[in-house]
């Protein structure tokens, strides 16, 4: 059966996105947080950022995360932020279910990404995602609020955290207002490149 | 020259100590956080908790952390909490400088631990620690406030974080109110046992 996972970059002080103070500062901090990923060949090609890039452990993990993903689920704010920034050939190349209160017809992009808009909650989105996963895994893409909802509901099987050696000081925390009694985490992998540390956890509901 | 380092256990949500609500709950959460250490042969013997214990990677790291430490520095609250809990043969077996506003004569314990009380600040304590380190390293033992003071002042060379796969929800954060512009961290080691992930960073002042 498809596994449900998330894969995020977290600062050493626990943030997966900076606090917004100005566009310029936000983007600078975001680039600092995502620094390792922006250097990788796979991500650069998939986001059409540019040629070249590294091909070590970071690249292997980014690429295998992409390959295992049969379908993604994301919150409306993540979709809104990406809608005008992703290249026309959106980087998912598979179905994406967007959690929103606004009805909207599916939006198909060149390259195989189709956004479906789900109005009846996280469990419905997960059911719909399962039905199209075709044996691959289901990625809870973000943002933090959406990941926390799935975590808190005990619906996540695996967490991949790329722990970046940066401090943001303020921002959006991955683990915030999660009842610590509801989840058990077990480390399954820890590897590092010079840029980042990849931590993988099996997550089970208590 | 002696390196200045700290070595703490941190929950996945960033806490190095639980929030106090009741003694019972605090101790339960503290034991959950320190679970990996409490199973290790070296720690059990050094704290006189009991016989037996594991001898794998966690034990090796705990023991080597002890062996490299020529002298420790701690805050007054950590000392107060330990004063009546450490065994008579306190677990440091080397000089300990305690940051406090209260003058007090040195306090010598059986087994080689001598507590010295420093009233004139963190830089003075570090100078005094250097003078007795005899080629070994200087451990900023804790608590969080003391570690943050040394970090913020750019006086820490190395951080060892044992990242425990637990969530505390609330508590005392290691990285809190640290200006992220002042420090550069570089990962140098990431290894995990089934119980915990050891992360080691080189810390430099920007």
Tab-separated table of C-alpha atoms in Angstrom:
chain	number	residue	atom	x	y	z
A	1	UNK	CA	0.000	0.000	0.000
A	2	UNK	CA	1.141	3.521	-0.665
A	3	UNK	CA	3.019	5.169	2.159
A	4	UNK	CA	2.104	8.667	3.249
A	5	UNK	CA	5.168	10.840	3.790
A	6	UNK	CA	6.386	14.366	3.951
A	7	UNK	CA	9.784	15.762	3.040
A	8	UNK	CA	10.776	19.220	4.215
A	9	UNK	CA	13.827	21.309	4.931
A	10	UNK	CA	13.952	22.485	8.536
A	11	UNK	CA	16.329	24.948	10.155
A	12	UNK	CA	18.234	23.811	13.222
A	13	UNK	CA	15.917	25.975	15.298
A	14	UNK	CA	12.855	24.201	13.939
A	15	UNK	CA	11.453	26.394	11.158
A	16	UNK	CA	10.428	25.240	7.694
A	17	UNK	CA	9.731	28.747	6.428
A	18	UNK	CA	10.957	32.192	7.469
A	19	UNK	CA	8.825	34.840	9.091
A	20	UNK	CA	7.622	37.381	6.556
A	21	UNK	CA	9.012	40.864	7.147
A	22	UNK	CA	9.718	41.956	3.596
A	23	UNK	CA	9.769	40.093	0.291
A	24	UNK	CA	13.480	40.643	-0.022
A	25	UNK	CA	14.325	39.369	3.449
A	26	UNK	CA	11.931	36.431	3.136
A	27	UNK	CA	13.463	35.297	-0.135
A	28	UNK	CA	16.983	35.697	1.241
A	29	UNK	CA	16.150	33.560	4.287
A	30	UNK	CA	14.266	31.041	2.171
A	31	UNK	CA	17.256	30.682	-0.155
A	32	UNK	CA	19.466	30.210	2.914
A	33	UNK	CA	17.207	27.472	4.207
A	34	UNK	CA	16.889	25.743	0.821
A	35	UNK	CA	20.512	26.335	-0.115
A	36	UNK	CA	21.406	22.653	-0.353
A	37	UNK	CA	18.483	21.876	-2.660
A	38	UNK	CA	19.116	24.807	-4.977
A	39	UNK	CA	22.560	23.375	-5.740
A	40	UNK	CA	21.259	19.981	-6.857
A	41	UNK	CA	21.110	18.921	-10.477
A	42	UNK	CA	17.740	17.222	-10.160
A	43	UNK	CA	15.975	20.198	-8.574
A	44	UNK	CA	17.556	22.695	-10.947
A	45	UNK	CA	16.320	20.719	-13.930
A	46	UNK	CA	12.881	20.013	-12.496
A	47	UNK	CA	12.274	23.652	-11.542
A	48	UNK	CA	14.047	24.864	-14.703
A	49	UNK	CA	16.370	27.028	-12.595
A	50	UNK	CA	19.413	26.324	-14.700
A	51	UNK	CA	21.914	23.773	-15.921
A	52	UNK	CA	24.533	21.971	-13.883
A	53	UNK	CA	24.361	21.161	-10.219
A	54	UNK	CA	25.672	18.610	-7.796
A	55	UNK	CA	25.060	14.878	-8.086
A	56	UNK	CA	25.955	13.540	-4.623
A	57	UNK	CA	23.828	12.230	-1.788
A	58	UNK	CA	21.594	15.313	-1.664
A	59	UNK	CA	20.759	14.960	-5.346
A	60	UNK	CA	20.097	11.236	-5.003
A	61	UNK	CA	17.666	11.832	-2.159
A	62	UNK	CA	15.829	14.658	-3.942
A	63	UNK	CA	15.484	12.549	-7.064
A	64	UNK	CA	14.322	9.425	-5.230
A	65	UNK	CA	11.776	11.505	-3.298
A	66	UNK	CA	10.406	12.665	-6.633
A	67	UNK	CA	10.404	9.173	-8.151
A	68	UNK	CA	8.544	7.547	-5.268
A	69	UNK	CA	5.827	10.196	-5.330
A	70	UNK	CA	2.716	9.115	-7.224
A	71	UNK	CA	0.541	11.942	-5.992
A	72	UNK	CA	0.841	15.009	-3.741
A	73	UNK	CA	-1.442	16.824	-1.324
A	74	UNK	CA	-0.956	20.474	-0.458
A	75	UNK	CA	-2.631	23.347	1.335
A	76	UNK	CA	-4.173	26.294	-0.446
A	77	UNK	CA	-1.492	28.750	0.656
A	78	UNK	CA	1.272	26.578	-0.762
A	79	UNK	CA	-0.675	26.296	-3.996
A	80	UNK	CA	-1.280	30.059	-4.119
A	81	UNK	CA	2.402	30.755	-3.535
A	82	UNK	CA	3.412	28.309	-6.229
A	83	UNK	CA	0.728	28.959	-8.833
A	84	UNK	CA	2.553	31.922	-10.330
A	85	UNK	CA	6.087	30.798	-9.520
A	86	UNK	CA	6.263	27.224	-10.744
A	87	UNK	CA	7.327	26.923	-14.352
A	88	UNK	CA	4.475	26.294	-16.824
A	89	UNK	CA	5.510	22.663	-16.709
A	90	UNK	CA	4.805	22.424	-12.965
A	91	UNK	CA	7.389	20.310	-11.083
A	92	UNK	CA	5.033	17.529	-9.878
A	93	UNK	CA	4.352	15.596	-13.110
A	94	UNK	CA	1.554	13.722	-11.292
A	95	UNK	CA	-1.788	14.531	-9.657
A	96	UNK	CA	-1.871	17.128	-6.880
A	97	UNK	CA	-4.805	17.491	-4.490
A	98	UNK	CA	-5.183	21.012	-3.115
A	99	UNK	CA	-7.088	21.487	0.153
A	100	UNK	CA	-9.333	24.518	-0.238
A	101	UNK	CA	-12.790	25.831	0.547
A	102	UNK	CA	-13.167	27.190	-2.988
A	103	UNK	CA	-14.593	24.913	-5.676
A	104	UNK	CA	-12.524	24.974	-8.839
A	105	UNK	CA	-12.321	22.730	-11.899
A	106	UNK	CA	-9.180	20.595	-12.230
A	107	UNK	CA	-6.241	22.515	-13.694
A	108	UNK	CA	-4.020	20.561	-16.022
A	109	UNK	CA	-0.490	21.688	-16.760
A	110	UNK	CA	1.876	20.519	-19.484
A	111	UNK	CA	4.102	17.676	-18.325
A	112	UNK	CA	1.508	15.660	-16.441
A	113	UNK	CA	0.672	17.762	-13.369
A	114	UNK	CA	-3.068	18.012	-12.721
A	115	UNK	CA	-4.297	20.048	-9.751
A	116	UNK	CA	-7.532	18.823	-8.198
A	117	UNK	CA	-9.286	21.046	-5.672
A	118	UNK	CA	-10.741	19.234	-2.647
A	119	UNK	CA	-13.384	20.932	-0.521
A	120	UNK	CA	-14.232	18.227	1.997
A	121	UNK	CA	-11.180	17.815	4.186
A	122	UNK	CA	-7.898	16.025	4.640
A	123	UNK	CA	-9.276	12.476	4.837
A	124	UNK	CA	-11.183	12.878	1.607
A	125	UNK	CA	-8.078	14.262	-0.098
A	126	UNK	CA	-6.086	11.277	1.142
A	127	UNK	CA	-8.713	8.807	-0.122
A	128	UNK	CA	-8.722	10.456	-3.516
A	129	UNK	CA	-4.922	10.492	-3.558
A	130	UNK	CA	-4.786	6.758	-2.737
A	131	UNK	CA	-7.096	5.999	-5.620
A	132	UNK	CA	-4.649	7.479	-8.149
A	133	UNK	CA	-1.300	6.625	-6.511
A	134	UNK	CA	-0.805	3.498	-8.645
A	135	UNK	CA	1.479	1.807	-6.136
A	136	UNK	CA	3.644	4.856	-5.572
A	137	UNK	CA	3.700	6.920	-2.398
A	138	UNK	CA	1.649	9.925	-1.323
A	139	UNK	CA	3.529	13.075	-0.431
A	140	UNK	CA	2.062	15.651	1.905
A	141	UNK	CA	3.838	18.497	0.163
A	142	UNK	CA	3.091	21.314	2.611
A	143	UNK	CA	2.817	23.847	4.013
A	144	UNK	CA	3.425	23.412	7.705
A	145	UNK	CA	-0.249	23.664	8.636
A	146	UNK	CA	-1.226	20.886	6.235
A	147	UNK	CA	1.598	18.607	7.372
A	148	UNK	CA	0.637	19.186	11.015
A	149	UNK	CA	-2.996	18.326	10.254
A	150	UNK	CA	-2.010	14.981	8.747
A	151	UNK	CA	0.508	14.298	11.519
A	152	UNK	CA	-1.978	15.105	14.264
A	153	UNK	CA	-4.582	12.864	12.623
A	154	UNK	CA	-2.085	9.967	12.663
A	155	UNK	CA	-2.139	9.671	8.887
A	156	UNK	CA	1.604	10.030	8.204
A	157	UNK	CA	3.842	6.949	7.879
A	158	UNK	CA	7.198	8.580	7.274
A	159	UNK	CA	8.937	11.890	7.780
A	160	UNK	CA	11.999	13.048	5.876
A	161	UNK	CA	13.577	16.125	7.401
A	162	UNK	CA	16.510	17.765	5.689
A	163	UNK	CA	17.997	19.563	8.682
A	164	UNK	CA	19.777	22.669	7.440
A	165	UNK	CA	22.642	24.061	9.535
A	166	UNK	CA	21.064	27.505	9.716
A	167	UNK	CA	19.157	29.438	12.336
A	168	UNK	CA	16.192	31.545	11.256
A	169	UNK	CA	15.249	32.953	14.661
A	170	UNK	CA	11.601	33.336	13.654
A	171	UNK	CA	9.280	31.671	11.209
A	172	UNK	CA	6.855	28.836	10.763
A	173	UNK	CA	7.595	25.817	12.922
A	174	UNK	CA	7.079	22.287	11.635
A	175	UNK	CA	6.251	20.893	15.080
A	176	UNK	CA	3.924	23.384	16.677
A	177	UNK	CA	0.786	22.667	18.614
A	178	UNK	CA	1.102	18.938	17.962
A	179	UNK	CA	0.014	16.865	20.927
A	180	UNK	CA	3.202	14.929	21.732
A	181	UNK	CA	1.156	12.062	23.167
A	182	UNK	CA	-0.313	11.076	19.820
A	183	UNK	CA	2.769	10.102	17.832
A	184	UNK	CA	5.713	7.743	18.094
A	185	UNK	CA	8.741	8.482	15.941
A	186	UNK	CA	11.588	6.075	15.224
A	187	UNK	CA	14.736	7.126	13.412
A	188	UNK	CA	15.482	5.004	10.353
A	189	UNK	CA	18.192	6.996	8.579
A	190	UNK	CA	20.668	9.795	9.242
A	191	UNK	CA	23.115	10.821	6.541
A	192	UNK	CA	24.762	14.129	5.867
A	193	UNK	CA	26.390	15.953	3.025
A	194	UNK	CA	28.519	19.032	3.649
A	195	UNK	CA	25.310	21.042	3.167
A	196	UNK	CA	22.538	19.313	5.091
A	197	UNK	CA	21.591	16.330	7.261
A	198	UNK	CA	18.883	13.969	6.072
A	199	UNK	CA	16.820	12.447	8.871
A	200	UNK	CA	14.171	9.844	8.194
A	201	UNK	CA	11.614	8.699	10.758
A	202	UNK	CA	8.928	6.036	10.808
A	203	UNK	CA	5.840	7.632	12.310
A	204	UNK	CA	3.112	5.667	14.053
A	205	UNK	CA	-0.022	6.691	15.866
A	206	UNK	CA	-0.025	5.737	19.534
B	1	UNK	CA	44.178	24.851	22.377
B	2	UNK	CA	41.175	23.561	24.251
B	3	UNK	CA	37.952	23.530	22.275
B	4	UNK	CA	34.784	24.929	23.797
B	5	UNK	CA	31.813	22.664	23.189
B	6	UNK	CA	28.401	21.754	24.442
B	7	UNK	CA	26.620	18.425	24.317
B	8	UNK	CA	22.872	18.251	24.899
B	9	UNK	CA	19.890	16.084	24.149
B	10	UNK	CA	17.247	17.938	22.157
B	11	UNK	CA	13.726	16.847	21.268
B	12	UNK	CA	12.738	16.889	17.618
B	13	UNK	CA	10.676	19.988	18.357
B	14	UNK	CA	13.695	21.816	19.742
B	15	UNK	CA	13.511	21.506	23.519
B	16	UNK	CA	16.343	20.498	25.832
B	17	UNK	CA	14.170	20.440	28.947
B	18	UNK	CA	10.436	19.995	29.511
B	19	UNK	CA	8.113	22.714	30.731
B	20	UNK	CA	7.474	22.388	34.445
B	21	UNK	CA	3.857	21.569	35.260
B	22	UNK	CA	4.313	19.071	38.073
B	23	UNK	CA	7.340	17.223	39.393
B	24	UNK	CA	5.916	13.932	38.246
B	25	UNK	CA	5.194	15.093	34.709
B	26	UNK	CA	8.509	16.905	34.436
B	27	UNK	CA	10.470	13.829	35.463
B	28	UNK	CA	8.483	11.610	33.127
B	29	UNK	CA	9.155	13.921	30.186
B	30	UNK	CA	12.809	14.345	31.179
B	31	UNK	CA	13.249	10.578	31.283
B	32	UNK	CA	11.596	10.363	27.854
B	33	UNK	CA	14.015	12.934	26.477
B	34	UNK	CA	17.074	11.349	28.111
B	35	UNK	CA	15.917	7.799	27.445
B	36	UNK	CA	18.868	6.878	25.237
B	37	UNK	CA	21.423	8.087	27.777
B	38	UNK	CA	19.801	6.335	30.719
B	39	UNK	CA	20.332	3.009	28.920
B	40	UNK	CA	24.078	3.461	28.488
B	41	UNK	CA	26.635	1.616	30.565
B	42	UNK	CA	28.932	4.621	30.943
B	43	UNK	CA	26.250	6.978	32.207
B	44	UNK	CA	24.737	4.396	34.532
B	45	UNK	CA	28.096	3.816	36.141
B	46	UNK	CA	29.082	7.488	36.294
B	47	UNK	CA	25.763	8.549	37.843
B	48	UNK	CA	25.607	5.390	39.954
B	49	UNK	CA	22.162	4.587	38.572
B	50	UNK	CA	22.786	0.878	38.343
B	51	UNK	CA	24.742	-1.904	36.696
B	52	UNK	CA	24.546	-3.054	33.097
B	53	UNK	CA	23.663	-0.922	30.140
B	54	UNK	CA	24.328	-0.759	26.438
B	55	UNK	CA	27.799	-0.453	24.908
B	56	UNK	CA	27.089	0.638	21.327
B	57	UNK	CA	27.557	3.951	19.545
B	58	UNK	CA	25.583	5.927	22.133
B	59	UNK	CA	27.765	4.661	24.930
B	60	UNK	CA	30.955	5.344	22.990
B	61	UNK	CA	29.895	8.943	22.369
B	62	UNK	CA	28.883	9.549	25.993
B	63	UNK	CA	32.144	8.144	27.235
B	64	UNK	CA	34.302	10.064	24.761
B	65	UNK	CA	32.452	13.275	25.652
B	66	UNK	CA	33.387	12.649	29.267
B	67	UNK	CA	37.008	11.792	28.450
B	68	UNK	CA	37.626	14.905	26.352
B	69	UNK	CA	36.242	17.186	29.048
B	70	UNK	CA	38.924	18.759	31.212
B	71	UNK	CA	36.646	21.302	32.834
B	72	UNK	CA	32.975	22.295	32.752
B	73	UNK	CA	31.034	25.537	33.038
B	74	UNK	CA	27.424	25.626	34.171
B	75	UNK	CA	24.707	28.051	35.183
B	76	UNK	CA	23.487	28.417	38.736
B	77	UNK	CA	20.112	26.795	38.083
B	78	UNK	CA	21.735	23.669	36.679
B	79	UNK	CA	24.025	23.555	39.705
B	80	UNK	CA	21.092	24.051	42.085
B	81	UNK	CA	19.134	21.269	40.406
B	82	UNK	CA	22.110	18.926	40.561
B	83	UNK	CA	23.535	19.818	43.955
B	84	UNK	CA	21.180	17.496	45.810
B	85	UNK	CA	20.711	14.936	43.022
B	86	UNK	CA	24.211	14.095	41.904
B	87	UNK	CA	25.751	11.249	43.853
B	88	UNK	CA	28.250	12.323	46.520
B	89	UNK	CA	30.948	11.452	44.024
B	90	UNK	CA	29.676	14.059	41.549
B	91	UNK	CA	29.841	12.875	37.920
B	92	UNK	CA	32.337	15.473	36.601
B	93	UNK	CA	35.622	14.305	38.165
B	94	UNK	CA	37.214	17.598	37.122
B	95	UNK	CA	36.810	21.319	37.894
B	96	UNK	CA	33.401	22.920	37.341
B	97	UNK	CA	32.909	26.681	37.150
B	98	UNK	CA	29.438	27.776	38.241
B	99	UNK	CA	28.131	31.140	37.031
B	100	UNK	CA	26.412	32.859	39.945
B	101	UNK	CA	25.994	36.206	41.628
B	102	UNK	CA	26.564	34.649	45.057
B	103	UNK	CA	30.115	34.378	46.399
B	104	UNK	CA	30.892	30.924	47.760
B	105	UNK	CA	34.075	29.083	48.620
B	106	UNK	CA	35.067	26.216	46.303
B	107	UNK	CA	33.239	22.999	47.071
B	108	UNK	CA	35.265	19.831	46.682
B	109	UNK	CA	33.593	16.472	46.214
B	110	UNK	CA	35.072	12.999	46.483
B	111	UNK	CA	36.271	11.710	43.113
B	112	UNK	CA	37.913	14.894	41.858
B	113	UNK	CA	35.024	17.278	41.180
B	114	UNK	CA	35.639	20.786	42.518
B	115	UNK	CA	32.956	23.440	42.053
B	116	UNK	CA	34.269	27.005	41.746
B	117	UNK	CA	31.796	29.868	41.921
B	118	UNK	CA	32.376	32.678	39.448
B	119	UNK	CA	30.788	36.070	40.031
B	120	UNK	CA	32.179	38.122	37.168
B	121	UNK	CA	30.647	36.740	34.012
B	122	UNK	CA	30.956	34.185	31.256
B	123	UNK	CA	34.256	35.411	29.800
B	124	UNK	CA	35.943	35.289	33.188
B	125	UNK	CA	34.619	31.764	33.757
B	126	UNK	CA	35.974	30.711	30.368
B	127	UNK	CA	39.410	32.231	31.096
B	128	UNK	CA	39.560	30.412	34.418
B	129	UNK	CA	38.417	27.190	32.760
B	130	UNK	CA	41.140	27.486	30.106
B	131	UNK	CA	43.775	27.866	32.782
B	132	UNK	CA	42.935	24.464	34.286
B	133	UNK	CA	41.902	22.513	31.152
B	134	UNK	CA	45.358	20.907	30.766
B	135	UNK	CA	44.969	20.305	27.047
B	136	UNK	CA	41.509	18.824	27.320
B	137	UNK	CA	38.316	20.516	26.137
B	138	UNK	CA	35.924	22.852	27.929
B	139	UNK	CA	32.310	21.789	28.161
B	140	UNK	CA	29.518	24.316	28.532
B	141	UNK	CA	27.366	21.909	30.513
B	142	UNK	CA	24.152	23.921	30.600
B	143	UNK	CA	21.473	24.904	31.097
B	144	UNK	CA	19.980	26.385	27.977
B	145	UNK	CA	20.447	29.982	29.088
B	146	UNK	CA	24.154	29.480	29.752
B	147	UNK	CA	24.720	27.688	26.437
B	148	UNK	CA	22.888	30.469	24.598
B	149	UNK	CA	25.032	33.103	26.311
B	150	UNK	CA	28.233	31.423	25.125
B	151	UNK	CA	26.799	30.797	21.655
B	152	UNK	CA	25.633	34.366	21.259
B	153	UNK	CA	29.034	35.658	22.392
B	154	UNK	CA	30.701	33.558	19.669
B	155	UNK	CA	32.673	31.553	22.236
B	156	UNK	CA	31.552	28.037	21.228
B	157	UNK	CA	33.625	25.950	18.791
B	158	UNK	CA	31.550	22.803	18.605
B	159	UNK	CA	27.989	21.646	19.233
B	160	UNK	CA	26.958	18.056	19.848
B	161	UNK	CA	23.219	17.584	19.706
B	162	UNK	CA	21.734	14.197	20.506
B	163	UNK	CA	18.432	14.580	18.669
B	164	UNK	CA	15.835	12.445	20.437
B	165	UNK	CA	12.862	11.179	18.409
B	166	UNK	CA	10.361	12.655	20.838
B	167	UNK	CA	8.114	15.697	20.862
B	168	UNK	CA	7.711	17.637	24.100
B	169	UNK	CA	5.282	20.283	22.878
B	170	UNK	CA	6.507	22.816	25.411
B	171	UNK	CA	9.701	23.426	27.304
B	172	UNK	CA	13.016	25.197	27.178
B	173	UNK	CA	14.387	25.710	23.703
B	174	UNK	CA	18.072	25.405	22.939
B	175	UNK	CA	17.943	27.943	20.110
B	176	UNK	CA	15.819	30.791	21.345
B	177	UNK	CA	16.516	34.474	20.980
B	178	UNK	CA	19.843	33.814	19.297
B	179	UNK	CA	20.575	36.308	16.564
B	180	UNK	CA	20.873	34.032	13.517
B	181	UNK	CA	23.260	36.500	11.854
B	182	UNK	CA	26.037	35.933	14.367
B	183	UNK	CA	26.834	32.240	13.886
B	184	UNK	CA	27.823	29.883	11.107
B	185	UNK	CA	27.256	26.176	11.684
B	186	UNK	CA	28.750	23.374	9.608
B	187	UNK	CA	27.739	19.750	10.053
B	188	UNK	CA	30.685	17.450	10.743
B	189	UNK	CA	29.003	14.219	11.873
B	190	UNK	CA	25.596	12.531	11.810
B	191	UNK	CA	25.219	9.023	13.181
B	192	UNK	CA	22.231	7.312	14.693
B	193	UNK	CA	21.501	4.417	16.964
B	194	UNK	CA	17.976	3.010	17.233
B	195	UNK	CA	17.475	5.484	20.100
B	196	UNK	CA	18.892	8.826	19.046
B	197	UNK	CA	20.712	10.767	16.332
B	198	UNK	CA	24.043	12.379	17.114
B	199	UNK	CA	24.686	15.601	15.222
B	200	UNK	CA	27.961	17.443	15.476
B	201	UNK	CA	28.547	20.968	14.181
B	202	UNK	CA	31.562	23.218	13.924
B	203	UNK	CA	30.460	26.651	15.104
B	204	UNK	CA	32.145	29.867	14.008
B	205	UNK	CA	31.422	33.490	14.683
B	206	UNK	CA	30.551	35.450	11.569
